[in-house]
XYZ file of C-alpha atoms in Angstrom:
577
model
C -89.759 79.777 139.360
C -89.027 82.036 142.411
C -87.059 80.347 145.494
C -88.675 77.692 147.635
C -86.492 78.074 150.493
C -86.612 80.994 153.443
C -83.351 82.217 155.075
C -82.504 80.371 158.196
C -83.049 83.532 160.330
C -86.587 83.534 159.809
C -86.573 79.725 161.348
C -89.137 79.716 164.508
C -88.519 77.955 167.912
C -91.107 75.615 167.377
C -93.586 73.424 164.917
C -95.559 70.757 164.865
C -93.626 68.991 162.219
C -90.291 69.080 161.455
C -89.266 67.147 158.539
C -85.310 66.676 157.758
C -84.585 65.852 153.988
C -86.028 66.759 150.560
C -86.016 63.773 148.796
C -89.167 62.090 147.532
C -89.987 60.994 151.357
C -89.194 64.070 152.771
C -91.460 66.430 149.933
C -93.853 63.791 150.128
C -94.223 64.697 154.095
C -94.343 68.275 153.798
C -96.410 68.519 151.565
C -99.432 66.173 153.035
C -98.482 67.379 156.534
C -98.904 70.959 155.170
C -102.088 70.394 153.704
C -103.314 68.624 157.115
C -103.423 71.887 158.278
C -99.947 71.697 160.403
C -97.556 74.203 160.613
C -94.251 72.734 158.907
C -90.671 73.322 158.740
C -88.280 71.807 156.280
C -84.376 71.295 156.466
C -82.237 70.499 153.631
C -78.625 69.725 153.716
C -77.738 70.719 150.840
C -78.497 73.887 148.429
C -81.457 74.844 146.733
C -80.522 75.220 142.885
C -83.244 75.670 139.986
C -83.074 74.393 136.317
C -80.386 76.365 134.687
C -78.038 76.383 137.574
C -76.960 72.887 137.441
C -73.435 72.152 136.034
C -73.257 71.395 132.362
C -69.205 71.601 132.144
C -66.320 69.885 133.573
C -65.166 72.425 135.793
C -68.611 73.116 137.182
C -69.272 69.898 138.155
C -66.128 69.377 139.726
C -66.815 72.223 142.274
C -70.189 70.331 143.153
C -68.640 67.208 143.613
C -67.922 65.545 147.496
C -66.195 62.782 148.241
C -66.672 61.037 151.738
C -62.905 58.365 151.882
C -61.885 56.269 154.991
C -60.965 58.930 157.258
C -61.484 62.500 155.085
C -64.069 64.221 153.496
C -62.946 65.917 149.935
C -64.865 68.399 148.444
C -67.853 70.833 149.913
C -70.515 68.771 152.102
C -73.120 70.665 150.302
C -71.912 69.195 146.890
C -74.877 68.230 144.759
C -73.189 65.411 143.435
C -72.529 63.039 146.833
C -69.816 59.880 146.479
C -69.554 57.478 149.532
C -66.539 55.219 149.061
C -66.076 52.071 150.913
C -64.350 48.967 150.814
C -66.955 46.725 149.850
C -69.776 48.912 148.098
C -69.446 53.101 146.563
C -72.481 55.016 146.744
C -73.559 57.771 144.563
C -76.397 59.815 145.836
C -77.870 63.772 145.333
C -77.488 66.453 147.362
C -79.392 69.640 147.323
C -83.183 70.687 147.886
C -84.920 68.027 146.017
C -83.065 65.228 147.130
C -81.602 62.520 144.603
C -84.616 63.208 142.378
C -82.447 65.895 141.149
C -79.790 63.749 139.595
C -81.749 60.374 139.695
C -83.102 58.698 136.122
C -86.455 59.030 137.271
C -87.921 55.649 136.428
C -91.177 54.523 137.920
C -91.941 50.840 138.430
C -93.289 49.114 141.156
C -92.012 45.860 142.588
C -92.943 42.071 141.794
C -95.661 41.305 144.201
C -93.855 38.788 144.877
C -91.491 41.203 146.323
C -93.881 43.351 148.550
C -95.275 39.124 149.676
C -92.224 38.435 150.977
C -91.565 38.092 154.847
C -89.171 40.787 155.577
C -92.193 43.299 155.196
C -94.488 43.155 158.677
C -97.495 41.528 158.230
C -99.647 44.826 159.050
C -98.202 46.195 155.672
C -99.244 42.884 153.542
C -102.680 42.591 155.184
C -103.081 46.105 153.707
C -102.088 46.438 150.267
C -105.288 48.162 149.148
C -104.256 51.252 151.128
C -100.686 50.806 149.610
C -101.743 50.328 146.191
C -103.527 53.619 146.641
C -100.581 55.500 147.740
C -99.190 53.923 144.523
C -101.705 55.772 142.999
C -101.206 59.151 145.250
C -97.450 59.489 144.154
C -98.174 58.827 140.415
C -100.423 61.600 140.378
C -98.181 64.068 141.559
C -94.944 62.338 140.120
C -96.855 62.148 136.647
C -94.850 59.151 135.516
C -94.577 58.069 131.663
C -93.249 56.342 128.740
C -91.148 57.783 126.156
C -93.573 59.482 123.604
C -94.025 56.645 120.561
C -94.762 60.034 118.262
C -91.554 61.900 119.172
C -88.490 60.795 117.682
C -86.576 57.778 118.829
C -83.193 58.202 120.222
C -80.624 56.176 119.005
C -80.069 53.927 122.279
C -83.547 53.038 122.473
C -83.445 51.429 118.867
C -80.117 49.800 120.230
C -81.434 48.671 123.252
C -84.371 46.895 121.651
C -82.419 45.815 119.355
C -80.416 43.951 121.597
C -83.163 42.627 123.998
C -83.375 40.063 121.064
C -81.756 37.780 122.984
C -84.818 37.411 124.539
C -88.887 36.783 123.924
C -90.809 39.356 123.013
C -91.771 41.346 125.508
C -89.120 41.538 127.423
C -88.138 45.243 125.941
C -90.509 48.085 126.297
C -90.548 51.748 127.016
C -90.848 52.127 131.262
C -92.359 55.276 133.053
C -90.564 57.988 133.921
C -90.637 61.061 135.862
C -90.265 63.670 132.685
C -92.680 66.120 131.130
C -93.035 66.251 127.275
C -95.656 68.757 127.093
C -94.398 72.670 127.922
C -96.974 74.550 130.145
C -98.225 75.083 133.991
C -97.976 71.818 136.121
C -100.560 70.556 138.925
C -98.189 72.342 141.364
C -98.560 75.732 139.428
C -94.851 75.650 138.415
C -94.048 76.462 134.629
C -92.250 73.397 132.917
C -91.088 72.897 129.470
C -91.528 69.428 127.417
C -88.187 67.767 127.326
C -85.624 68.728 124.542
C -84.156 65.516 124.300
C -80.634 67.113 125.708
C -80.163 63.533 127.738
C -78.356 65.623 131.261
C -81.179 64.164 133.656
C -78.467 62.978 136.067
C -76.527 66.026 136.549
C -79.881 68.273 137.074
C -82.343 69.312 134.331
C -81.153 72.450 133.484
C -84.701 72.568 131.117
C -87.167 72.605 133.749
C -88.207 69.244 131.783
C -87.627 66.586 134.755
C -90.329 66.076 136.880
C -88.105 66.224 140.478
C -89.904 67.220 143.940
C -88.375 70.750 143.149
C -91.376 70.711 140.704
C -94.678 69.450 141.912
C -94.888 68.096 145.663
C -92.058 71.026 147.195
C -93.392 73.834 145.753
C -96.856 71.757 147.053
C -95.673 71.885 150.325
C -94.623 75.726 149.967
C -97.840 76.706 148.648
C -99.501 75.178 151.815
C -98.065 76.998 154.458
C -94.281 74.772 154.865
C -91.467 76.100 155.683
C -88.728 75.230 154.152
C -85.082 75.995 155.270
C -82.017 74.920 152.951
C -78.054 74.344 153.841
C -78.979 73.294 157.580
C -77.359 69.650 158.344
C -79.029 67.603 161.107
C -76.782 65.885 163.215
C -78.848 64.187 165.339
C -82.088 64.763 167.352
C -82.894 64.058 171.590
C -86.158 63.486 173.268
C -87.020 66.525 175.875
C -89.949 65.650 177.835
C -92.758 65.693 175.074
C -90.622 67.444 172.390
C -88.489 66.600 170.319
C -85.285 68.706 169.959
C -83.726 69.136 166.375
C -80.049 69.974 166.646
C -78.859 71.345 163.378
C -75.671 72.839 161.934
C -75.401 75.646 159.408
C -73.597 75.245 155.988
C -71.096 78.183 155.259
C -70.655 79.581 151.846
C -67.616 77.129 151.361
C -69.601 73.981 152.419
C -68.949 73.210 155.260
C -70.304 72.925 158.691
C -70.382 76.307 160.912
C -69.925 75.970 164.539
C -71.139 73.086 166.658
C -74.568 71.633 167.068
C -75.769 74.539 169.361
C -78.469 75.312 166.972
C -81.632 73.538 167.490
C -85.609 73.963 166.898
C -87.828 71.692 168.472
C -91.124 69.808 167.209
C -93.969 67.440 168.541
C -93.206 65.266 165.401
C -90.542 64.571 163.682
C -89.828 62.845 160.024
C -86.244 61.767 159.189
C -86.017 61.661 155.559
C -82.105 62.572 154.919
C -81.737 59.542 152.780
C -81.259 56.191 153.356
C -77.236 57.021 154.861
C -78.163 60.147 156.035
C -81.287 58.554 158.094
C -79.392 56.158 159.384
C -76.370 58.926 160.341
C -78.779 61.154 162.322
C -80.164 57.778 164.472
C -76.567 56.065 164.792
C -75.766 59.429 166.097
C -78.715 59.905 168.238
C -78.268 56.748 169.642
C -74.688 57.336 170.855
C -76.263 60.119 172.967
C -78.647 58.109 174.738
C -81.873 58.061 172.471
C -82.921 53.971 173.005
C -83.383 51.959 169.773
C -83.589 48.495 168.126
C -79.861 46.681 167.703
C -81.025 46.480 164.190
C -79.903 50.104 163.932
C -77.540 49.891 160.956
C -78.665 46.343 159.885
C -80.064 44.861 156.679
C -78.297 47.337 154.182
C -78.563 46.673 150.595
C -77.578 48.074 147.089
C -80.807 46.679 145.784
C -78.322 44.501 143.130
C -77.202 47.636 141.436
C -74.604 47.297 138.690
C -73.090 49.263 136.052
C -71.320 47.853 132.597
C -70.447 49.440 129.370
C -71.020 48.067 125.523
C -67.823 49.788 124.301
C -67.804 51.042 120.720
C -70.666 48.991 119.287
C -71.102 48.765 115.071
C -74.396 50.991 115.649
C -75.093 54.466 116.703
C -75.816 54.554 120.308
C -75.875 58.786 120.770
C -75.833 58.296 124.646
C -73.532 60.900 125.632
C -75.795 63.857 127.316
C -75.025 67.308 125.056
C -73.727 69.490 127.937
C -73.881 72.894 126.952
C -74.040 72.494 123.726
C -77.547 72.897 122.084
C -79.312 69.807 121.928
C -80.173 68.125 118.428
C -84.230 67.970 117.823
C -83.551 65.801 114.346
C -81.265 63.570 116.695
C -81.999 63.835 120.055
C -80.092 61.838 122.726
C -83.438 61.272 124.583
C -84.049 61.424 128.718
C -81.605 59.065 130.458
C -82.954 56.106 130.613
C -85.985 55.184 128.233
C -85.964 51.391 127.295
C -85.768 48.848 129.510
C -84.933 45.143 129.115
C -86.885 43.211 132.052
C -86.038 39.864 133.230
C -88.366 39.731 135.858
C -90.850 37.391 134.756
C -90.556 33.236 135.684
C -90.151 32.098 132.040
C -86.669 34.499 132.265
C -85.647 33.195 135.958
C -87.180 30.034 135.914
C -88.646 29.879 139.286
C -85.949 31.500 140.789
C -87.443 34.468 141.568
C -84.524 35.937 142.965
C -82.416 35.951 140.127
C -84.799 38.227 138.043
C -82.971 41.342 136.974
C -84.250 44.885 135.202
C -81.349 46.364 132.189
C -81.764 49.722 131.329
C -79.689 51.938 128.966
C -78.657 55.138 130.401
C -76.542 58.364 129.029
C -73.024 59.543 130.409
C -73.554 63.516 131.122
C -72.315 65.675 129.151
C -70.303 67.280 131.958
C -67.927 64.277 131.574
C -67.684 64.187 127.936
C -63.974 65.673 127.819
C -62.031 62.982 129.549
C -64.814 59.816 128.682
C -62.953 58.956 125.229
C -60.024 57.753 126.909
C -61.210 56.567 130.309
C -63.297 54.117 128.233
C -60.114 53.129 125.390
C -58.587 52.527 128.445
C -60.602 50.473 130.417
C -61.317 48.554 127.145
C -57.777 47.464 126.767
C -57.239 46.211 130.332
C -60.885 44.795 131.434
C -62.876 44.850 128.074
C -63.925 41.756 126.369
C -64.593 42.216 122.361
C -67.802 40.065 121.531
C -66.984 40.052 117.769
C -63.957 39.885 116.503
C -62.794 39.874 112.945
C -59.878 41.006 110.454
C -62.446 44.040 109.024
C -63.910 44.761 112.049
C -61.080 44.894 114.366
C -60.052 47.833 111.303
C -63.165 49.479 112.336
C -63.194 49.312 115.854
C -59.805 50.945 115.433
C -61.051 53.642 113.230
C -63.569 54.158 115.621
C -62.034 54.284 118.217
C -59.022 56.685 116.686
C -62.028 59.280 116.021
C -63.265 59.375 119.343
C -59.623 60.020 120.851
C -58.988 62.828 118.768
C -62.185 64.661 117.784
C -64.007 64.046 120.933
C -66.964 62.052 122.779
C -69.634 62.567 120.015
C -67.568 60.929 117.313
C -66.173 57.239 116.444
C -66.376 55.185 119.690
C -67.431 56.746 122.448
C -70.451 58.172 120.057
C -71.450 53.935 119.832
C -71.645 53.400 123.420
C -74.211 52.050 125.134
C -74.118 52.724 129.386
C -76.240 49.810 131.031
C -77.452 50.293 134.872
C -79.032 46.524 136.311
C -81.326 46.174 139.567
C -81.596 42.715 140.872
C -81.702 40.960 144.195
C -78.311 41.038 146.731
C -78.276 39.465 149.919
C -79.397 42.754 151.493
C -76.402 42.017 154.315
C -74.564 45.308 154.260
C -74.059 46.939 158.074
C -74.007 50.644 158.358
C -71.907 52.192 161.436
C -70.143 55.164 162.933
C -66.929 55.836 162.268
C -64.996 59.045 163.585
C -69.095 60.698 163.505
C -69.338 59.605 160.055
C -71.103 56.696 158.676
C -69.538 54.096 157.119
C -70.687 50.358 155.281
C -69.261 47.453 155.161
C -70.481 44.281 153.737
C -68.243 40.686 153.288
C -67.730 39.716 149.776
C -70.919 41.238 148.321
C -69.426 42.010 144.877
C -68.607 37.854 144.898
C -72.430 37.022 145.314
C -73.304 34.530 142.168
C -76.037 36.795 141.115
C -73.779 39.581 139.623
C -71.765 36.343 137.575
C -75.405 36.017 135.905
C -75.717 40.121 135.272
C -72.223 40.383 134.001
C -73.368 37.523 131.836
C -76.519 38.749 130.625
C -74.641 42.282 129.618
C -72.096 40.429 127.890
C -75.477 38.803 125.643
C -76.653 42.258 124.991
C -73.535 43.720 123.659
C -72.746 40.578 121.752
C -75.875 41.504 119.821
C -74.247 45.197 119.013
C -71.186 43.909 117.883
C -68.715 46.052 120.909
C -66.569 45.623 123.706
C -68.317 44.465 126.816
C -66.439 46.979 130.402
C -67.952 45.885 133.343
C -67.753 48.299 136.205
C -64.270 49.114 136.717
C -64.343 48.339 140.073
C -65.781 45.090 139.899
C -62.487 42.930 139.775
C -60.256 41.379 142.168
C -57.792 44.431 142.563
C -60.637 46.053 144.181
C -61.987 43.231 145.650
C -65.111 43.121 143.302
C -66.222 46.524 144.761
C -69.933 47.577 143.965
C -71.249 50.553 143.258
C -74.957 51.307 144.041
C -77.220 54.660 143.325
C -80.355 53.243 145.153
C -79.015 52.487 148.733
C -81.813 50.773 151.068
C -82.003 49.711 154.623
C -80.399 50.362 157.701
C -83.685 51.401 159.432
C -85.747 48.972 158.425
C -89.232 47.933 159.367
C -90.180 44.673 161.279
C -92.585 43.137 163.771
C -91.238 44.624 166.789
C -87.980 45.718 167.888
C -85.996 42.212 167.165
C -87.201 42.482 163.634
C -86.739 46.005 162.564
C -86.342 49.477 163.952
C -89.476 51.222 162.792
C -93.121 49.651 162.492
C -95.180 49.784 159.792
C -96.148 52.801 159.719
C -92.090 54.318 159.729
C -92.780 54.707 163.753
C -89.272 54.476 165.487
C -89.089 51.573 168.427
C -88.525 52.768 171.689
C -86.526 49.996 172.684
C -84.645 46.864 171.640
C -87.696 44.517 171.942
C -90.704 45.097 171.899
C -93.839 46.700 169.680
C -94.066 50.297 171.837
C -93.049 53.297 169.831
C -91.602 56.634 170.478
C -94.768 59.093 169.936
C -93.608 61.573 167.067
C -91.000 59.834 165.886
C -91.051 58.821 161.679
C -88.802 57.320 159.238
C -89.809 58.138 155.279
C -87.220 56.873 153.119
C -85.297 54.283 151.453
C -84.078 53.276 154.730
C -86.671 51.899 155.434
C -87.470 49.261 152.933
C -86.175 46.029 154.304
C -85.200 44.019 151.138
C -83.832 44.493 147.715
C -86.906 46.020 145.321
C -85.032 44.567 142.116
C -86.415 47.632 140.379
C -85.889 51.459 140.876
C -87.122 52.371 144.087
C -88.356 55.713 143.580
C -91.999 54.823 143.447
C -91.782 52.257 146.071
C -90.500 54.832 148.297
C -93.175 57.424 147.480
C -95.624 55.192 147.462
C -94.748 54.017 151.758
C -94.106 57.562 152.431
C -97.616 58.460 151.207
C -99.136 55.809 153.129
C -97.084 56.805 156.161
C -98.826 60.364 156.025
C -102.103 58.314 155.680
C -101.856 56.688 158.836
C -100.190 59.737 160.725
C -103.261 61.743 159.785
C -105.645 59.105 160.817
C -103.889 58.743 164.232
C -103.705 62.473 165.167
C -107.308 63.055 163.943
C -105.834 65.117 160.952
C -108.102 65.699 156.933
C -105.401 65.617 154.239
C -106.639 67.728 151.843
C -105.568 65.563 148.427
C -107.419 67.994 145.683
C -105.591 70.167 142.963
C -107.916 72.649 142.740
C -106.967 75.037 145.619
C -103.661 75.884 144.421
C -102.154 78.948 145.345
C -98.872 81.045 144.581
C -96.404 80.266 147.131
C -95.013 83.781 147.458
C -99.047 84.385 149.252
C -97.254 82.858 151.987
């Protein structure tokens, strides 16, 4: 696969669309603006790195790792691997061309419809949900979503995990879609990708070619149709100059971090913020601070969309859910993609009318990046916040042996070899506030960790490994030393849609407000990302995502009198161009 990205030199003064972010909004944008017919230009934050450069060792992923703390940035800002740390809620997120699809578990459901019937969506959105439904439809096709292959061989934590969904009906456990190929050959986008090996590394970046990220199908889309795409060039913030819109941009040194001031610039008649749901948010707080009028709901309505993380610690069975690294993957016993059974709550016989308190469990792997130091960070978390579900005079032997095995011959043995990892979506208050801080953005959000909700998932984890027979570690955070901190992977909000200007800060179709009341919208001016979403999704929010920014591209196209051109047929080598 040659390189997507063009250096920053060749960057011209001026497009019609200039998209900032490579996520699943951002690709999404480029590539249907591209294939209106526009001429496009792309800028990425981060760096653009193909399958085999991703870090499959401790020391690797160390150098790729950035830290934003109260007051101090640690590590480079082009990082792949992105940790926000607050006092109320962490956030994990990717950086690099691609977006958190890189380092994401790629799981594709959509949300209840009770979810997308609720009132914080505007009413133009509900009134339409054949269109949405449709972009549904658009993003599956590229994303090429699906279920763990009942012919291949079953990983050992999918057996586990449907073994312990027996706390439930049947039903509740099945095999959800994901974003991973399993058959080896030329995709829709004309990139070359190999069937997944089974190696289990999906959140530290396929190194395989296997995971189906925007770096595979709707980027190279967007290359192949005339985009430009530009990577290691961090928006700060953009300004309205009579009927342009001016870009102002910083370039990423080798080292990672910024290079000069914001004197660099390009200007566009449209523009599509897609950074991310913080970085979004950054680039308007920022913009706003400079004079560019907006909604006082900047900032507002953030949410972790009830992420939380717990541990079944040394279980009786063989969980295999440590990711191999760079050691050569097992095809008799394969640790499997990262998350391929799911335990879902969802339904009204599991909440019992209360809606809200549905929930999603899904078994995930720890990467094998982190497999040196994992033995003991999870022996020790076991002694001080674990909470043994079976105890006995043989099996407390056992556990011992176990756990003796893993502490001196290494994560694939005794203990750490039997642990489950267990990631939960459910509903939050979706009451976070996102604001500037010394230029950087910052969240804060009263007591969310001590909402009653995460009581019931701490609960329902505790159930599931009960059923293995291990140690139940919820997140290590979650506790009143650290004030029952949260940690979330699938930030949403802070730009989210409404009615008008009281409601929200973009309309339906991701147009920004032009004021703080009001319907009337800046013209040229788009949001496309999790941002934008103005509620918890209870679910993995990938496909939601994809599915609005599709249907923003829709209605941009039918407003400026543009033909998307939607067919797979005219694809053409990307280095034509």
């Amino acid at each position: 696969m040659e390189r997507l990205s063009l250096p920053v030199e060749q960057m011209k003064e001026h497009y019609r669309v200039v998209v900032v972010g490579s996520g699943y909004g951002g690709s999404i944008s480029a590539s249907r603006m591209a294939r209106a017919g526009q001429s496009v230009c792309l800028l990425e934050k981060g760096k653009e790195l193909h399958p085999g450069e991703y870090p499959d060792r401790e020391a690797e992923a160390t150098k790729e790792m950035q830290m934003d703390l109260e007051g101090k940035h640690v590590g480079p800002e082009t990082g792949l691997y992105d940790f926000r740390f607050n006092e109320d809620i962490n956030v994990f997120q990717g950086c690099g061309l691609g977006g958190t699809s890189l380092v994401n578990a790629n799981v594709s459901l959509p949300p209840k419809d009770w979810v997308m019937a609720s009132e914080e969506w505007p009413s133009a959105l509900q009134a339409d949900r054949k269109t949405l439904d449709e972009c549904f439809r658009l993003a599956k096709n590229m994303l090429k979503p699906t279920p763990y292959p009942g012919d291949w061989r079953t990983p050992a934590k999918l057996k586990a995990m449907e073994s312990a969904s027996g706390n439930w009906e049947k039903g509740a456990f099945y095999r959800p879609p994901i974003n991973v190929n399993f058959e080896q050959g030329e995709n829709h986008a004309g990139v070359f990708q190999n069937a997944c090996n089974g190696c289990g590394d999906c959140v530290t970046g396929c190194n395989y070619a296997a995971k189906n990220t925007t770096l595979m199908n709707y980027l190279p889309d967007a290359r192949n149709h005339g985009a430009e795409i530009f990577t290691e060039a961090a928006v700060d913030r953009i300004e309205r100059h009579r009927e342009q819109w001016v870009v102002r941009y910083k370039i990423m040194n080798a080292g990672g971090k910024k290079f000069g001031e914001s004197t660099n610039f390009v200007t566009a008649d449209i523009v599509i913020l897609a950074a991310g749901t913080l970085g979004t948010t950054e680039i308007l707080l920022r913009s706003k601070e400079n004079g560019l009028e907006m909604s006082d709901m900047l900032g507002q309505r953030f949410t972790g969309n009830g992420d939380f993380l717990g541990f079944g610690y040394n279980n009786d069975v063989d969980a295999n859910a440590i990711g191999m690294g760079h050691k050569e993957p097992d095809k008799d016993r394969p640790v499997g993609p990262c998350i391929t059974g799911i335990i879902d709550l969802r339904e009204d016989k599991y909440t019992h009318s209360k809606k809200s308190e549905g929930m999603v469990i899904e078994e995930g792997v720890i990467p094998g990046a982190l497999s040196a130091f994992v033995p003991w960070m999870l022996a020790f978390s076991s002694k001080f916040i674990g909470r043994d579900t079976d105890r006995g005079f043989t099996d407390f032997f056992r556990e011992l042996w176990r756990k003796l095995r893993s502490l001196l011959g290494g994560a694939y043995r005794g203990a750490t070899r039997n642990t489950m990892t267990y990631l939960v979506m459910t509903h939050d208050d979706g009451k976070g506030e996102c604001f500037l801080k010394n230029d950087r953005i910052r969240i804060t959000w009263d007591d969310v960790g001590k909402q009653s909700i995460f009581q019931k998932v701490s609960r329902n984890l505790e159930k599931v490994t009960q059923r293995l027979g291990g140690t139940y570690i919820k997140n290590p955070t979650w506790n009143k030393l650290f004030k029952h901190r949260l940690t979330t992977v699938h930030p949403l909000g802070g730009v989210i849609m409404g009615e008008d200007a009281t409601e929200g800060v973009v309309n339906h179709k991701g147009q920004v407000f032009d004021n703080t009341n009001g319907t009337q919208a800046y013209k040229g001016l788009y949001v496309s990302d999790g941002s934008v979403i103005p509620r918890t999704l209870g679910v993995n929010p990938l496909l939601t995502i994809s599915a609005l920014a599709e249907r923003n591209c829709k209605y941009m196209a039918d407003d400026y009198g543009w033909t998307i051109d939607y067919s797979t047929n005219n694809i053409s080598d990307h280095r034509e161009h």
